[in-house]
mmCIF file of C-alpha atoms in Angstrom:
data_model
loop_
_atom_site.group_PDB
_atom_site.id
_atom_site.type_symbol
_atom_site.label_atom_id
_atom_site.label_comp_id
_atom_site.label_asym_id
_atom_site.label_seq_id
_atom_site.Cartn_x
_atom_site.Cartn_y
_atom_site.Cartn_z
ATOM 1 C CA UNK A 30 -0.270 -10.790 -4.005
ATOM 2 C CA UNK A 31 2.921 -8.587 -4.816
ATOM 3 C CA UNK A 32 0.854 -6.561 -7.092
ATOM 4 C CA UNK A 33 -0.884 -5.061 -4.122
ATOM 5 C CA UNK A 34 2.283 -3.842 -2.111
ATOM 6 C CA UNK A 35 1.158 -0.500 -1.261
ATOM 7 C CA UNK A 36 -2.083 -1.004 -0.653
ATOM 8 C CA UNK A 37 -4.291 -1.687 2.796
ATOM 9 C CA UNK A 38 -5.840 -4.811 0.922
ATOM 10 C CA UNK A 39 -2.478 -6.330 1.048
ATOM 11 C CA UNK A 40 -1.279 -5.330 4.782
ATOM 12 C CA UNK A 41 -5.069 -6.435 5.618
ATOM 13 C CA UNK A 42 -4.657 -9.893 4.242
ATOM 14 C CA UNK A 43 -1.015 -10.673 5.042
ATOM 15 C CA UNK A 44 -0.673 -9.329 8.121
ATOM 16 C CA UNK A 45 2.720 -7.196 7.408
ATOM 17 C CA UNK A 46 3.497 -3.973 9.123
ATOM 18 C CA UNK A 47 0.909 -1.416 7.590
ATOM 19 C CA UNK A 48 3.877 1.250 6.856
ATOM 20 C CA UNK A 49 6.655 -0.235 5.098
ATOM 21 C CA UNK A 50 4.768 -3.664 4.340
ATOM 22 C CA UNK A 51 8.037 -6.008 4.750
ATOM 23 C CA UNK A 52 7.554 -7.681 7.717
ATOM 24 C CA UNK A 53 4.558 -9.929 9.603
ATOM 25 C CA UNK A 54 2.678 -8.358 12.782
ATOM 26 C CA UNK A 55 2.878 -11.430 14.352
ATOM 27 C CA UNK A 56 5.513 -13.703 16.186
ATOM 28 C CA UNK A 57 3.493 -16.773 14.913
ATOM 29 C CA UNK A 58 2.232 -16.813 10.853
ATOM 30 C CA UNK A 59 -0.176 -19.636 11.721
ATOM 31 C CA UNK A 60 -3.998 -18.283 12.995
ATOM 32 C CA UNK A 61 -4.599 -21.581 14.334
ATOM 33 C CA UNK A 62 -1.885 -21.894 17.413
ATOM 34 C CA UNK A 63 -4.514 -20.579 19.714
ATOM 35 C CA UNK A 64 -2.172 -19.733 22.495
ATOM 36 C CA UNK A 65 0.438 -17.564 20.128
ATOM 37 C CA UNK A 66 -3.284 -16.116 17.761
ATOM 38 C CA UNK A 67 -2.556 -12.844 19.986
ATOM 39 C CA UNK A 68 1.094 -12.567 19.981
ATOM 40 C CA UNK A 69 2.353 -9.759 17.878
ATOM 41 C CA UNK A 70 5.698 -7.789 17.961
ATOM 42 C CA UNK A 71 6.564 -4.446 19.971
ATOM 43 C CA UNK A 72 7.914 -2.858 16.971
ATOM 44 C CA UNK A 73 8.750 -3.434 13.277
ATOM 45 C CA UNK A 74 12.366 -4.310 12.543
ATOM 46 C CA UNK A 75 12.376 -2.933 9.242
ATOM 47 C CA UNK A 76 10.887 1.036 9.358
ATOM 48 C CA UNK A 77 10.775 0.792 13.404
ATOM 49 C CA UNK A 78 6.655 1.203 13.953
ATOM 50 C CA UNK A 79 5.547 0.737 17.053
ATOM 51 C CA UNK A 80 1.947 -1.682 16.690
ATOM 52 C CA UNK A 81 0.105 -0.714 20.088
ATOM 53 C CA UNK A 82 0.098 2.988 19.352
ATOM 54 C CA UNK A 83 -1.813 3.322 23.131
ATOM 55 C CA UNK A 84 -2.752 1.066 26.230
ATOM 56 C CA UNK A 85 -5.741 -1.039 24.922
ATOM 57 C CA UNK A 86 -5.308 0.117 21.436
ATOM 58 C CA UNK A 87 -6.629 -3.577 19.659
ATOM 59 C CA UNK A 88 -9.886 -3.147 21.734
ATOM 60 C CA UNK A 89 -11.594 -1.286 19.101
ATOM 61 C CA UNK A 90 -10.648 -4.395 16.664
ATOM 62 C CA UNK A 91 -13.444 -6.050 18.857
ATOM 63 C CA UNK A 92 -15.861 -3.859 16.741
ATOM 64 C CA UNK A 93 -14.306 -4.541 13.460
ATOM 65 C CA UNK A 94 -14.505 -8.441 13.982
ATOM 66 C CA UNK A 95 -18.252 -7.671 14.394
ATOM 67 C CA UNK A 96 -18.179 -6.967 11.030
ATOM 68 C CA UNK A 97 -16.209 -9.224 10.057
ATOM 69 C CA UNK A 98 -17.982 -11.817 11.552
ATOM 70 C CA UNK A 99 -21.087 -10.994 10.170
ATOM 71 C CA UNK A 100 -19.727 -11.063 6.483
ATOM 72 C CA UNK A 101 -18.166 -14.493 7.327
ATOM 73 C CA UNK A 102 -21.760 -15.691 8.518
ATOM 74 C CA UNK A 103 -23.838 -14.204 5.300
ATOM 75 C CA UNK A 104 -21.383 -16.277 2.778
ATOM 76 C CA UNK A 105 -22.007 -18.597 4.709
ATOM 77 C CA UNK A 106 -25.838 -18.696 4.538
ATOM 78 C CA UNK A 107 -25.532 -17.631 1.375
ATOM 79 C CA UNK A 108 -23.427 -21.088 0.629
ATOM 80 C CA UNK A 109 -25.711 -23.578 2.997
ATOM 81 C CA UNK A 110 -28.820 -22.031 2.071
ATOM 82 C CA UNK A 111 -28.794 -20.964 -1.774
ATOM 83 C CA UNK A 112 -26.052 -22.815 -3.282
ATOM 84 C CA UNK A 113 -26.774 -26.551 -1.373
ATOM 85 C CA UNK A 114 -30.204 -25.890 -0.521
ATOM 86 C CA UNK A 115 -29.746 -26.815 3.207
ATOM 87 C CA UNK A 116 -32.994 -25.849 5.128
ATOM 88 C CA UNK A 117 -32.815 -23.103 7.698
ATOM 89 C CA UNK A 118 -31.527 -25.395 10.776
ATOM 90 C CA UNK A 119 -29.133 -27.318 9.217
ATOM 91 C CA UNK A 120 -27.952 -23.564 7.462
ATOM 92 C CA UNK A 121 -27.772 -22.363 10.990
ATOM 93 C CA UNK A 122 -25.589 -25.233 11.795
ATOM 94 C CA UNK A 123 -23.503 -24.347 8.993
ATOM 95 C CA UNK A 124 -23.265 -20.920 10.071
ATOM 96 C CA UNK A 125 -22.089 -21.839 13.734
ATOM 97 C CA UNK A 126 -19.780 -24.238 12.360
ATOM 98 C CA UNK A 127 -17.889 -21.146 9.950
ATOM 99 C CA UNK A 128 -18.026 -19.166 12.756
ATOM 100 C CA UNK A 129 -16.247 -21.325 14.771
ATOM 101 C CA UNK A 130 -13.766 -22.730 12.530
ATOM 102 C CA UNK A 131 -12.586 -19.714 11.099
ATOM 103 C CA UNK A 132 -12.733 -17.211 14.403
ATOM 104 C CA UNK A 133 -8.722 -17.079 14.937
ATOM 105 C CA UNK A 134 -9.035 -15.757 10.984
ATOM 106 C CA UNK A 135 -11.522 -13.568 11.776
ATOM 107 C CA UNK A 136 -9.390 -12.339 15.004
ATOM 108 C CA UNK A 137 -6.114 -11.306 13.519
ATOM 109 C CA UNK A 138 -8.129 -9.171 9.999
ATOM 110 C CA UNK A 139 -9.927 -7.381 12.941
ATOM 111 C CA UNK A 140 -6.973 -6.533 14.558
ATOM 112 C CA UNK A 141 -4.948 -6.088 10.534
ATOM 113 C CA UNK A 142 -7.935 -3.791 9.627
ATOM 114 C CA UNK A 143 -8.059 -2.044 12.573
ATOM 115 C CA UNK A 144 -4.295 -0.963 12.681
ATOM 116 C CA UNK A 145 -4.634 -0.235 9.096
ATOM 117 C CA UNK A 146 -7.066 2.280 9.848
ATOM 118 C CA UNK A 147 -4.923 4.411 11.583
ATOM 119 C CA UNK A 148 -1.359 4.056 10.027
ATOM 120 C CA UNK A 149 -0.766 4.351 6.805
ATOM 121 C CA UNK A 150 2.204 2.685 3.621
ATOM 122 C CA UNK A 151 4.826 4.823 3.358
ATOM 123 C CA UNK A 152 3.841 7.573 5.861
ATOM 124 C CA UNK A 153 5.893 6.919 9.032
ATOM 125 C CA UNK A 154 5.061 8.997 11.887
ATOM 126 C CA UNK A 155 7.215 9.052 15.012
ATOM 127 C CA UNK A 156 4.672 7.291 17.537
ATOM 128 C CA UNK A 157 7.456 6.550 20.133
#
């Protein structure tokens, strides 16, 4: 993935701070410790960016994982349904089931998406 530094693909995917790129969001690396999925840090140690730019500000990744959730759901109809010929219940209940198992994924590239809408690699503002 080093050939992406610089990019929002890789901040998006690895979760590092969307400026500099050298260190994770989150306190916990792991998506699936439900109580820490939301835990992130104030500030990054390395360039100093402050992650909650406002009150509230990961609300608006609530929209994103929309999206996000709805690509997750069409792969996976597109794998129950077209690749192993499941009929349309049992592709439902392969739908539900991809949903469910990969929401805390789907949860932190809202919120990495989101951020990475608004700040930018290598273009440090002063949002104290």
């Amino acid at each position: 993935m080093s050939f992406l530094k610089g990019t929002k693909i890789y901040s998006i995917v690895t979760g590092t701070c969307p400026v500099c790129q050298n260190e994770s969001m989150y306190k916990e690396s792991n998506p699936y410790k439900l109580s820490k999925v939301f835990e992130m840090y104030e500030r990054c140690s390395h360039c100093n960016t402050k992650y909650k730019i406002e009150p509230s500000f990961f609300y608006g990744a609530m929209y994103v994982s929309y999206g996000v959730g709805i690509a997750f759901a069409v792969i996976a109809f597109l794998l129950g349904n077209l690749l192993l010929e499941l009929n349309l219940l049992n592709t439902f209940f392969v739908i539900v089931g991809t949903l469910i198992v990969f929401f805390p994924v789907i949860l932190r590239l809202s919120r990495n998406i989101w951020i990475n809408l608004f700040m930018h690699y290598g273009k440090k503002k002063n949002l104290s």
